[in-house]
Coordinates of C-alpha atoms and ligand atoms in Angstrom, one line a residue:
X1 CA 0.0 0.0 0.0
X2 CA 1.5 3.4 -1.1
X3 CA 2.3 5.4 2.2
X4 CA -0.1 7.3 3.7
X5 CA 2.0 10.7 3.4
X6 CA 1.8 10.2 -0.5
X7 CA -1.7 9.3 -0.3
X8 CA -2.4 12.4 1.1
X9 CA -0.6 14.4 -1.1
X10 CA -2.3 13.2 -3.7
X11 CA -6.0 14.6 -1.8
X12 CA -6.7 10.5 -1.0
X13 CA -8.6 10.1 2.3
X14 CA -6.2 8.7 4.9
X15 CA -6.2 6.4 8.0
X16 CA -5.0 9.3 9.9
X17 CA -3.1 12.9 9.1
X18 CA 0.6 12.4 8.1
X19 CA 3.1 14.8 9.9
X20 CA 6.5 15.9 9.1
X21 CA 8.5 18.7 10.1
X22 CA 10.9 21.0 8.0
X23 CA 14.2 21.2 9.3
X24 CA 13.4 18.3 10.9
X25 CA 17.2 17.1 11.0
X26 CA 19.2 19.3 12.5
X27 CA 20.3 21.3 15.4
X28 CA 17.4 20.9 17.6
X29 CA 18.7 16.8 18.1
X30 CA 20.9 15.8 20.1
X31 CA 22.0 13.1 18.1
X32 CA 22.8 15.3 14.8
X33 CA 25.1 17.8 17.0
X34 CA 27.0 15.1 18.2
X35 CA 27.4 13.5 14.9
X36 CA 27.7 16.6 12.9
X37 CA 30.9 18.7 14.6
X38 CA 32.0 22.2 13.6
X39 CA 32.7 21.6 9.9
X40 CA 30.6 23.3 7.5
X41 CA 27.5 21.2 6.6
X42 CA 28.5 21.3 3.0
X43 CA 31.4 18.8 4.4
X44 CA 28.6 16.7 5.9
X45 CA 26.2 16.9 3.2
X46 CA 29.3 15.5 0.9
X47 CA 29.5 12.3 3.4
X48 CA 27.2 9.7 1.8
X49 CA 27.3 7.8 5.2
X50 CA 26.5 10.3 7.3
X51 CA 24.2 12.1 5.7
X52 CA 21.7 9.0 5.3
X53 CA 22.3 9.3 9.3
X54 CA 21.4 12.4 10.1
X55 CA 18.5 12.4 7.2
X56 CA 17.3 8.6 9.4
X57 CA 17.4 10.5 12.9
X58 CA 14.2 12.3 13.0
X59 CA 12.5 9.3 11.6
X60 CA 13.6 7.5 14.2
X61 CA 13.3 9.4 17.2
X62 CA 9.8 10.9 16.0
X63 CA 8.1 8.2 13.3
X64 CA 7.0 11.2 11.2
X65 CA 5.6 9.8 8.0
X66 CA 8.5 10.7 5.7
X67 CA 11.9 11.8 5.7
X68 CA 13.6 14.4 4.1
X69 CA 16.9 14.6 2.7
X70 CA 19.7 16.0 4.5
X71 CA 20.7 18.6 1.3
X72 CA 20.9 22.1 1.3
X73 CA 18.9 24.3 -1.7
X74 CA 22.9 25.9 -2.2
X75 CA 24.1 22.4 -3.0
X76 CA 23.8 22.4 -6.8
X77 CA 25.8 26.1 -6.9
X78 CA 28.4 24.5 -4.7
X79 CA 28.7 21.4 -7.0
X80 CA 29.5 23.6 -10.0
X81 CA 32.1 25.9 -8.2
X82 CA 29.9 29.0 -7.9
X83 CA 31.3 29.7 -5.0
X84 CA 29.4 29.1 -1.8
X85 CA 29.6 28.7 1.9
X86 CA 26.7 28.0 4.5
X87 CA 27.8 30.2 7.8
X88 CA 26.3 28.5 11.0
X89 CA 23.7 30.9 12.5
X90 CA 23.3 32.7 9.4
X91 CA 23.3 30.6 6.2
X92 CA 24.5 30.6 2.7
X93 CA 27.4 33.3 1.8
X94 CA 28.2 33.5 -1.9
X95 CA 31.7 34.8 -2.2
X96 CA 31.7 36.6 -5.3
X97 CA 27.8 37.5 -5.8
X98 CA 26.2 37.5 -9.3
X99 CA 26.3 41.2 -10.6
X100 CA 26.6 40.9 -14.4
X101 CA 26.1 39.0 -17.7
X102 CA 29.3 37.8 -17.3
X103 CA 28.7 35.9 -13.9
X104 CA 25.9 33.5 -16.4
X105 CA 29.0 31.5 -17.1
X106 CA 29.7 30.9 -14.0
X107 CA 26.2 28.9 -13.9
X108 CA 26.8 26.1 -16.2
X109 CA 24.4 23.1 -16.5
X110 CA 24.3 20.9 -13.6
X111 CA 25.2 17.3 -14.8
X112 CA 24.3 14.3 -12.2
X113 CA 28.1 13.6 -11.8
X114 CA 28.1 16.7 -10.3
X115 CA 26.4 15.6 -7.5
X116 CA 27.1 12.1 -7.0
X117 CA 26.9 12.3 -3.4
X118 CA 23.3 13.6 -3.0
X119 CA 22.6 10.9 -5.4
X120 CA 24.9 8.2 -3.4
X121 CA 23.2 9.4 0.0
X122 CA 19.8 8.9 -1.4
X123 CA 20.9 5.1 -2.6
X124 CA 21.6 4.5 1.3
X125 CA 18.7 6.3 2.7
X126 CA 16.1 4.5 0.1
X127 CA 17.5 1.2 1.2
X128 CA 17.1 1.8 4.7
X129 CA 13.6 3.6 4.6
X130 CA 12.4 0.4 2.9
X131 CA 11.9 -2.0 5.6
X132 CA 9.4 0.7 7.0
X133 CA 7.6 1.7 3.9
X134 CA 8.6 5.6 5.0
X135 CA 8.8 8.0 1.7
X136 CA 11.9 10.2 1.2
X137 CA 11.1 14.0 -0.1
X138 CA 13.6 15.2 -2.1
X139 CA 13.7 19.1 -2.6
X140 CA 15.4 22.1 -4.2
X141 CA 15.1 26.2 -3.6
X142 CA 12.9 27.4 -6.0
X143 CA 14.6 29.7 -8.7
X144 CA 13.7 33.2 -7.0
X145 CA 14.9 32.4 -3.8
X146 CA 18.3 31.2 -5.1
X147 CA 18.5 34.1 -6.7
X148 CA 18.2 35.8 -3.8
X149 CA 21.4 34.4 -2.3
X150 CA 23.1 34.4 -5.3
X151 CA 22.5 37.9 -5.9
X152 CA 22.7 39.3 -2.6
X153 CA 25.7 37.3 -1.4
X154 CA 23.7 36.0 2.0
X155 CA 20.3 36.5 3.8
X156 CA 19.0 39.8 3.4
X157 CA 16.1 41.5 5.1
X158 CA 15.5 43.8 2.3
X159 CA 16.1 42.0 -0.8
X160 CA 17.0 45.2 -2.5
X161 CA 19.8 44.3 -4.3
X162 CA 17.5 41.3 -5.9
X163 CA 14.9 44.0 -6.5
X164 CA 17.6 46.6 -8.0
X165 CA 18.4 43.7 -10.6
X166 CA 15.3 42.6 -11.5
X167 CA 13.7 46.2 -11.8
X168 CA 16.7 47.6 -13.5
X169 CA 17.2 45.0 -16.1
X170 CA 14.7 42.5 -15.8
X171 CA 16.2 40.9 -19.6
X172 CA 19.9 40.2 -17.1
X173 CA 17.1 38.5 -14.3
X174 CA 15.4 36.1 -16.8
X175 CA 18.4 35.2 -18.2
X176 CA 19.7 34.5 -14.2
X177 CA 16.3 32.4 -13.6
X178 CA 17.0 30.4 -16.8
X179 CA 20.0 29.2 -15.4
X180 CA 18.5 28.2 -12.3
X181 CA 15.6 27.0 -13.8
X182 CA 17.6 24.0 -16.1
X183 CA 19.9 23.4 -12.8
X184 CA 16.8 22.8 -10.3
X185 CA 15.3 20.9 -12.9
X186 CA 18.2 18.4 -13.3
X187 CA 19.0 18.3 -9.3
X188 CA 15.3 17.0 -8.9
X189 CA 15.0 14.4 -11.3
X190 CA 18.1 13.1 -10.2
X191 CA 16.9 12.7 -6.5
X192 CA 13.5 11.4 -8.1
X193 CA 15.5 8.9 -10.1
X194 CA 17.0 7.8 -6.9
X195 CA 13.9 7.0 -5.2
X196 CA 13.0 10.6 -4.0
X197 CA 8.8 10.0 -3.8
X198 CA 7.8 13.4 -3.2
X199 CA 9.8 16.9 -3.9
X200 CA 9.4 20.0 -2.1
X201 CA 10.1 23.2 -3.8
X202 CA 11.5 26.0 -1.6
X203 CA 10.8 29.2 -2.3
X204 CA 11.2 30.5 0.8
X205 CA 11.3 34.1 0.4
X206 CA 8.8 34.7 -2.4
X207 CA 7.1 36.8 0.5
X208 CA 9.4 39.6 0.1
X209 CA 7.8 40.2 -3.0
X210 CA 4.7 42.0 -4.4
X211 CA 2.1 40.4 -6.1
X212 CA 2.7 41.7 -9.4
X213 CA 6.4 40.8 -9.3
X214 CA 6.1 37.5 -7.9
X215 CA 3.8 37.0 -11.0
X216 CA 6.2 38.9 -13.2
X217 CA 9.4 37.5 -11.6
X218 CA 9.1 34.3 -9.6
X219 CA 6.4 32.3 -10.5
X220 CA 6.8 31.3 -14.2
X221 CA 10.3 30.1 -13.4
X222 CA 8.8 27.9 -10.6
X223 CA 6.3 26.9 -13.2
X224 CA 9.0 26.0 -15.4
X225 CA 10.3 23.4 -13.0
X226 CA 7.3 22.0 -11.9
X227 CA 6.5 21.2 -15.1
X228 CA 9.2 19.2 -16.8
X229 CA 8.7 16.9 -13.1
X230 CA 5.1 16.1 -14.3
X231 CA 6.2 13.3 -15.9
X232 CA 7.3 11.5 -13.0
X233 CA 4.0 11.5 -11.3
X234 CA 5.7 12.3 -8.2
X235 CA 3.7 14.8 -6.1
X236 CA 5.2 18.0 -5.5
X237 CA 4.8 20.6 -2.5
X238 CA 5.6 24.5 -3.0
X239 CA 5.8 26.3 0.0
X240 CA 6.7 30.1 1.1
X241 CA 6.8 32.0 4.0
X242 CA 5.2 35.1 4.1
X243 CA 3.2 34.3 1.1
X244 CA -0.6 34.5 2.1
X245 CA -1.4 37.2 -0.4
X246 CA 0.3 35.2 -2.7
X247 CA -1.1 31.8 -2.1
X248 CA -3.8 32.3 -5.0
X249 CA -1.0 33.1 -7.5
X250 CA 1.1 30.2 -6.2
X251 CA -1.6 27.6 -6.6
X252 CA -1.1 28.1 -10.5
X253 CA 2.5 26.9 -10.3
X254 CA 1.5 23.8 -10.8
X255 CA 2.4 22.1 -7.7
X256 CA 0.0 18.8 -6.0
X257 CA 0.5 20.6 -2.6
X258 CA 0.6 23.9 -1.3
X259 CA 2.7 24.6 2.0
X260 CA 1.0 27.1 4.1
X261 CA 3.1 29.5 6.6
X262 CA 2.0 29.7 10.4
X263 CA 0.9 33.7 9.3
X264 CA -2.7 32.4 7.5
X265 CA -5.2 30.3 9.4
X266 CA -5.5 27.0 8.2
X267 CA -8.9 27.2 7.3
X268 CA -8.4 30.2 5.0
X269 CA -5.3 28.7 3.6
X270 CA -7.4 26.5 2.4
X271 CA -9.9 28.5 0.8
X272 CA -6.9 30.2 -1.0
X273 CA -5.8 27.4 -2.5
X274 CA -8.5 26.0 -4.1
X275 CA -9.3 22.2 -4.0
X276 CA -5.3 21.6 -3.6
X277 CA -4.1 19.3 -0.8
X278 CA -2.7 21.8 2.0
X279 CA 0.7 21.6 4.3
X280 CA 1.1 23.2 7.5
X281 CA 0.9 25.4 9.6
X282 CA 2.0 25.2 13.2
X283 CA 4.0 28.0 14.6
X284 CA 7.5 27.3 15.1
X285 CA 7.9 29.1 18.3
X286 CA 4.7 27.6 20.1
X287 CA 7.1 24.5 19.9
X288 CA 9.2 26.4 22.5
X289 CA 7.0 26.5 25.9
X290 CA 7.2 23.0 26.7
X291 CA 5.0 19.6 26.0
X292 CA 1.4 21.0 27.4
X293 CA 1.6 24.4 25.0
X294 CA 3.0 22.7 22.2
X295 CA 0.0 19.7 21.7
X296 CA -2.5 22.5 22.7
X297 CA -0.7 24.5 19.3
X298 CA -1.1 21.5 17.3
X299 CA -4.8 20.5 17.9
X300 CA -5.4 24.1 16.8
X301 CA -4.5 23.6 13.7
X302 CA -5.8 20.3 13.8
X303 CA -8.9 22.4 14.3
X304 CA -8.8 24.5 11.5
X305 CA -7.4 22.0 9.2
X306 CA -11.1 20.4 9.6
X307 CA -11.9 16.9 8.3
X308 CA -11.4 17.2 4.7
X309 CA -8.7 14.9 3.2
X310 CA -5.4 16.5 1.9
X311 CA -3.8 17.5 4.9
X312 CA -0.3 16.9 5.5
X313 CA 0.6 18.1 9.0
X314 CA 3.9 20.4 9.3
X315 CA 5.1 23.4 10.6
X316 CA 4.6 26.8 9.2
X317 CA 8.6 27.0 8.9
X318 CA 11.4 25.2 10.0
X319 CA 11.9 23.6 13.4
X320 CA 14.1 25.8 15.4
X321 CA 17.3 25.0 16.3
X322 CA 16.4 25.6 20.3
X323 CA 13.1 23.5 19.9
X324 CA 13.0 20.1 22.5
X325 CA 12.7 17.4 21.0
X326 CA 10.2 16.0 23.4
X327 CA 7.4 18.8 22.3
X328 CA 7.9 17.6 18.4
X329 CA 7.3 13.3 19.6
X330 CA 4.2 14.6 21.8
X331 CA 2.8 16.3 18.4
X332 CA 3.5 13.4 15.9
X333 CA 1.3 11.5 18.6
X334 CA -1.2 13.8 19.0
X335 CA -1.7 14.1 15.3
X336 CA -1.8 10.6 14.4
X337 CA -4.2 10.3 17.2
X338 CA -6.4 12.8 16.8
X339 CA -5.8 13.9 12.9
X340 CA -8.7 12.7 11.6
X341 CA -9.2 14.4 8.3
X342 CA -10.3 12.6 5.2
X343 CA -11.3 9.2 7.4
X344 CA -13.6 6.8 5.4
Ligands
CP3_1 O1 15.6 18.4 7.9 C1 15.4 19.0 6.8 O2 14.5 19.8 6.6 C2 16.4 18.8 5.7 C3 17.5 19.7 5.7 C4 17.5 21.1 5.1 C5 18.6 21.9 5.3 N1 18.4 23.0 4.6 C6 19.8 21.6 6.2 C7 20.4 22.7 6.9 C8 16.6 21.7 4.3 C9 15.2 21.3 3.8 C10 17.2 23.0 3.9 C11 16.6 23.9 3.0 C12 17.1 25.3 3.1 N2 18.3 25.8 3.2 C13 16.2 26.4 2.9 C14 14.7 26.3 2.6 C15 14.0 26.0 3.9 C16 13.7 27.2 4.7 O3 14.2 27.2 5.9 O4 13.1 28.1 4.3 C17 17.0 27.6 3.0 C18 16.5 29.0 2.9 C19 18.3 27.2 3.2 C20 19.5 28.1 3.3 C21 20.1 27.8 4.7 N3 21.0 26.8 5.0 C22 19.8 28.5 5.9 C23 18.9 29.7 6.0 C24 20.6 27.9 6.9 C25 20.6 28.2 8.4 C26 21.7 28.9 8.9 C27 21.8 28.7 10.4 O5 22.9 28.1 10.8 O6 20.9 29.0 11.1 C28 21.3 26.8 6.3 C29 22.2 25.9 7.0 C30 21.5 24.6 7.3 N4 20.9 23.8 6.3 C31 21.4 23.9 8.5 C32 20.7 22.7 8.3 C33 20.4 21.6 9.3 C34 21.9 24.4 9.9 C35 23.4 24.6 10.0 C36 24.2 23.4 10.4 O7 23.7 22.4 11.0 O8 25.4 23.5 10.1

């Protein structure tokens, strides 16, 4: 029987609610900081081994109903020598931004030698996930918020430099998205040929953006990619944060799911979206205030997810890095408990 996460995706009517969390490896477990060390994670995410380790952990320790692979969205820009770095406590620094025409060599296409380790990790992780039927979601950063990086050089606030580029020659900025477009493209079928069942597309700042640039400037790009994955009849989740005046515009992407940040009730997400399958939405930080406050979070959303099928439990963003473990078990419980949307 296909996994109940998948099911879901796809809008079936489920046994009970699937849960996952983003970020869901990482800093908040015990286990990856004593496995991971000080290197940069691009070290670890080059580690076949222990990357299928760290990506297992959470599956372990919380039985969500998939995994997700221990990547980064900067991986495929590292792979061709772009030149980047992820900083702990801040994130992805590009050493010599894009600023020109000229920098559009620097973005060659990606080829799947290029990044033989993601592939390799994902070989190790399928095997493993096997023996409990649990799905691996492979993912990439949607072209826009690459861009971002790439253009700013690191996390910005303001996306202003982005916005300079794509206001002030928006010919240079589809040219840039093209680029990305034909990388993110190859970097997903790869993990889907691999034994990636599901694929999350990040575009995790698309919020900075109005709704007539995101139209103008974001979305058909994302379009792009979600289209040349429709022939693998994987399902594929788009998610933002920030982005409930956008969720109307995003639904037309293309994507089977739409990830819904903790900013828009659940119930109205779903009206924004349409008849699509929803992801979502607990807020990160009500994970922070123990066990008791944490369930009581969850069953709100719960609550507002209602008992429609096509819900995938999540968080509204990633789990943060202070979060206790204990609060994220207590809420996969509760939700496969209590999640009763879409029951027969
Ligand atoms: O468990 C999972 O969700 C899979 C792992 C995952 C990582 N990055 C590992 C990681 C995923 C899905 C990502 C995606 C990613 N990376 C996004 C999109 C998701 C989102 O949060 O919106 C973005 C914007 C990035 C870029 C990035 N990489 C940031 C902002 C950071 C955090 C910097 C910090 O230290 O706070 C990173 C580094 C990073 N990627 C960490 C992890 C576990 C933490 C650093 C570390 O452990 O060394």
């Amino acid at each position: 029987m296909e996994p109940v996460f998948l099911r879901a995706c796809r809008g079936e009517s489920v046994e009970h609610v699937p849960v996952w969390f983003m970020r869901q490896a990482g800093r908040s477990l015990p286990e990856y900081r004593a496995l991971r060390g000080t290197g940069s994670i691009l070290d670890a995410i080059a580690d076949p081994a222990l990357a299928c380790e760290i990506t297992l952990q959470p599956v372990r320790r919380y039985g969500v109903d998939a995994a997700i692979l221990f990547s980064d969205i900067v991986v495929p820009y590292h792979a061709i020598d772009f030149g980047v770095d992820v900083v702990p406590g801040r994130g992805p620094v590009i050493a010599d931004p894009f600023t020109s025409r000229r920098d559009l060599e620097r973005l060659r296409d990606l080829t799947v030698g290029d990044i033989a380790h993601v592939t390799n990790t994902i070989d190790l992780v399928v095997r493993e996930l096997a023996t409990t039927n649990t799905p691996l979601i492979g993912f990439a950063g949607a072209p826009f918020t690459v861009a971002s990086y790439l253009v700013e050089g690191g996390p910005t606030r303001e996306f202003a430099v982005i916005k300079g580029l794509m206001h002030r020659d928006p010919t240079l900025f589809d040219e840039l998205l093209d680029r990305l477009v034909a990388i993110t493209i190859t970097f997903l079928r790869a993990q889907v040929d691999h034994g990636a069942r599901a694929i999350q597309l990040f575009d995790s700042w698309a919020g900075a953006l109005t709704r007539d640039e995101y139209r103008r400037f974001a979305l058909p790009a994302t379009q792009r990619v979600l289209e040349a994955l429709a022939d693998l009849n994987v399902p594929t989740i788009l998610f933002g944060v920030g982005t409930g005046e956008l969720l109307d515009l995003m639904s037309t992407a293309g994507s089977s799911v739409m990830g819904i940040d903790w900013h828009v009730d659940l119930d109205e997400g779903r009206r924004r979206v349409g008849e699509r399958p929803v992801q979502g939405n607990l807020d990160p930080a009500r994970c922070l205030n123990g066990v008791e406050l944490g369930v009581a979070a969850a069953r709100e959303v719960l609550q507002r997810a209602g008992r429609d099928a096509g819900h995938i439990f999540n968080l509204g963003h990633g789990v943060l890095p202070t979060t206790d473990p204990t609060v994220l078990e207590a809420i996969v419980r509760v939700v496969h408990d209590e999640g009763r949307a879409g029951v027969q």
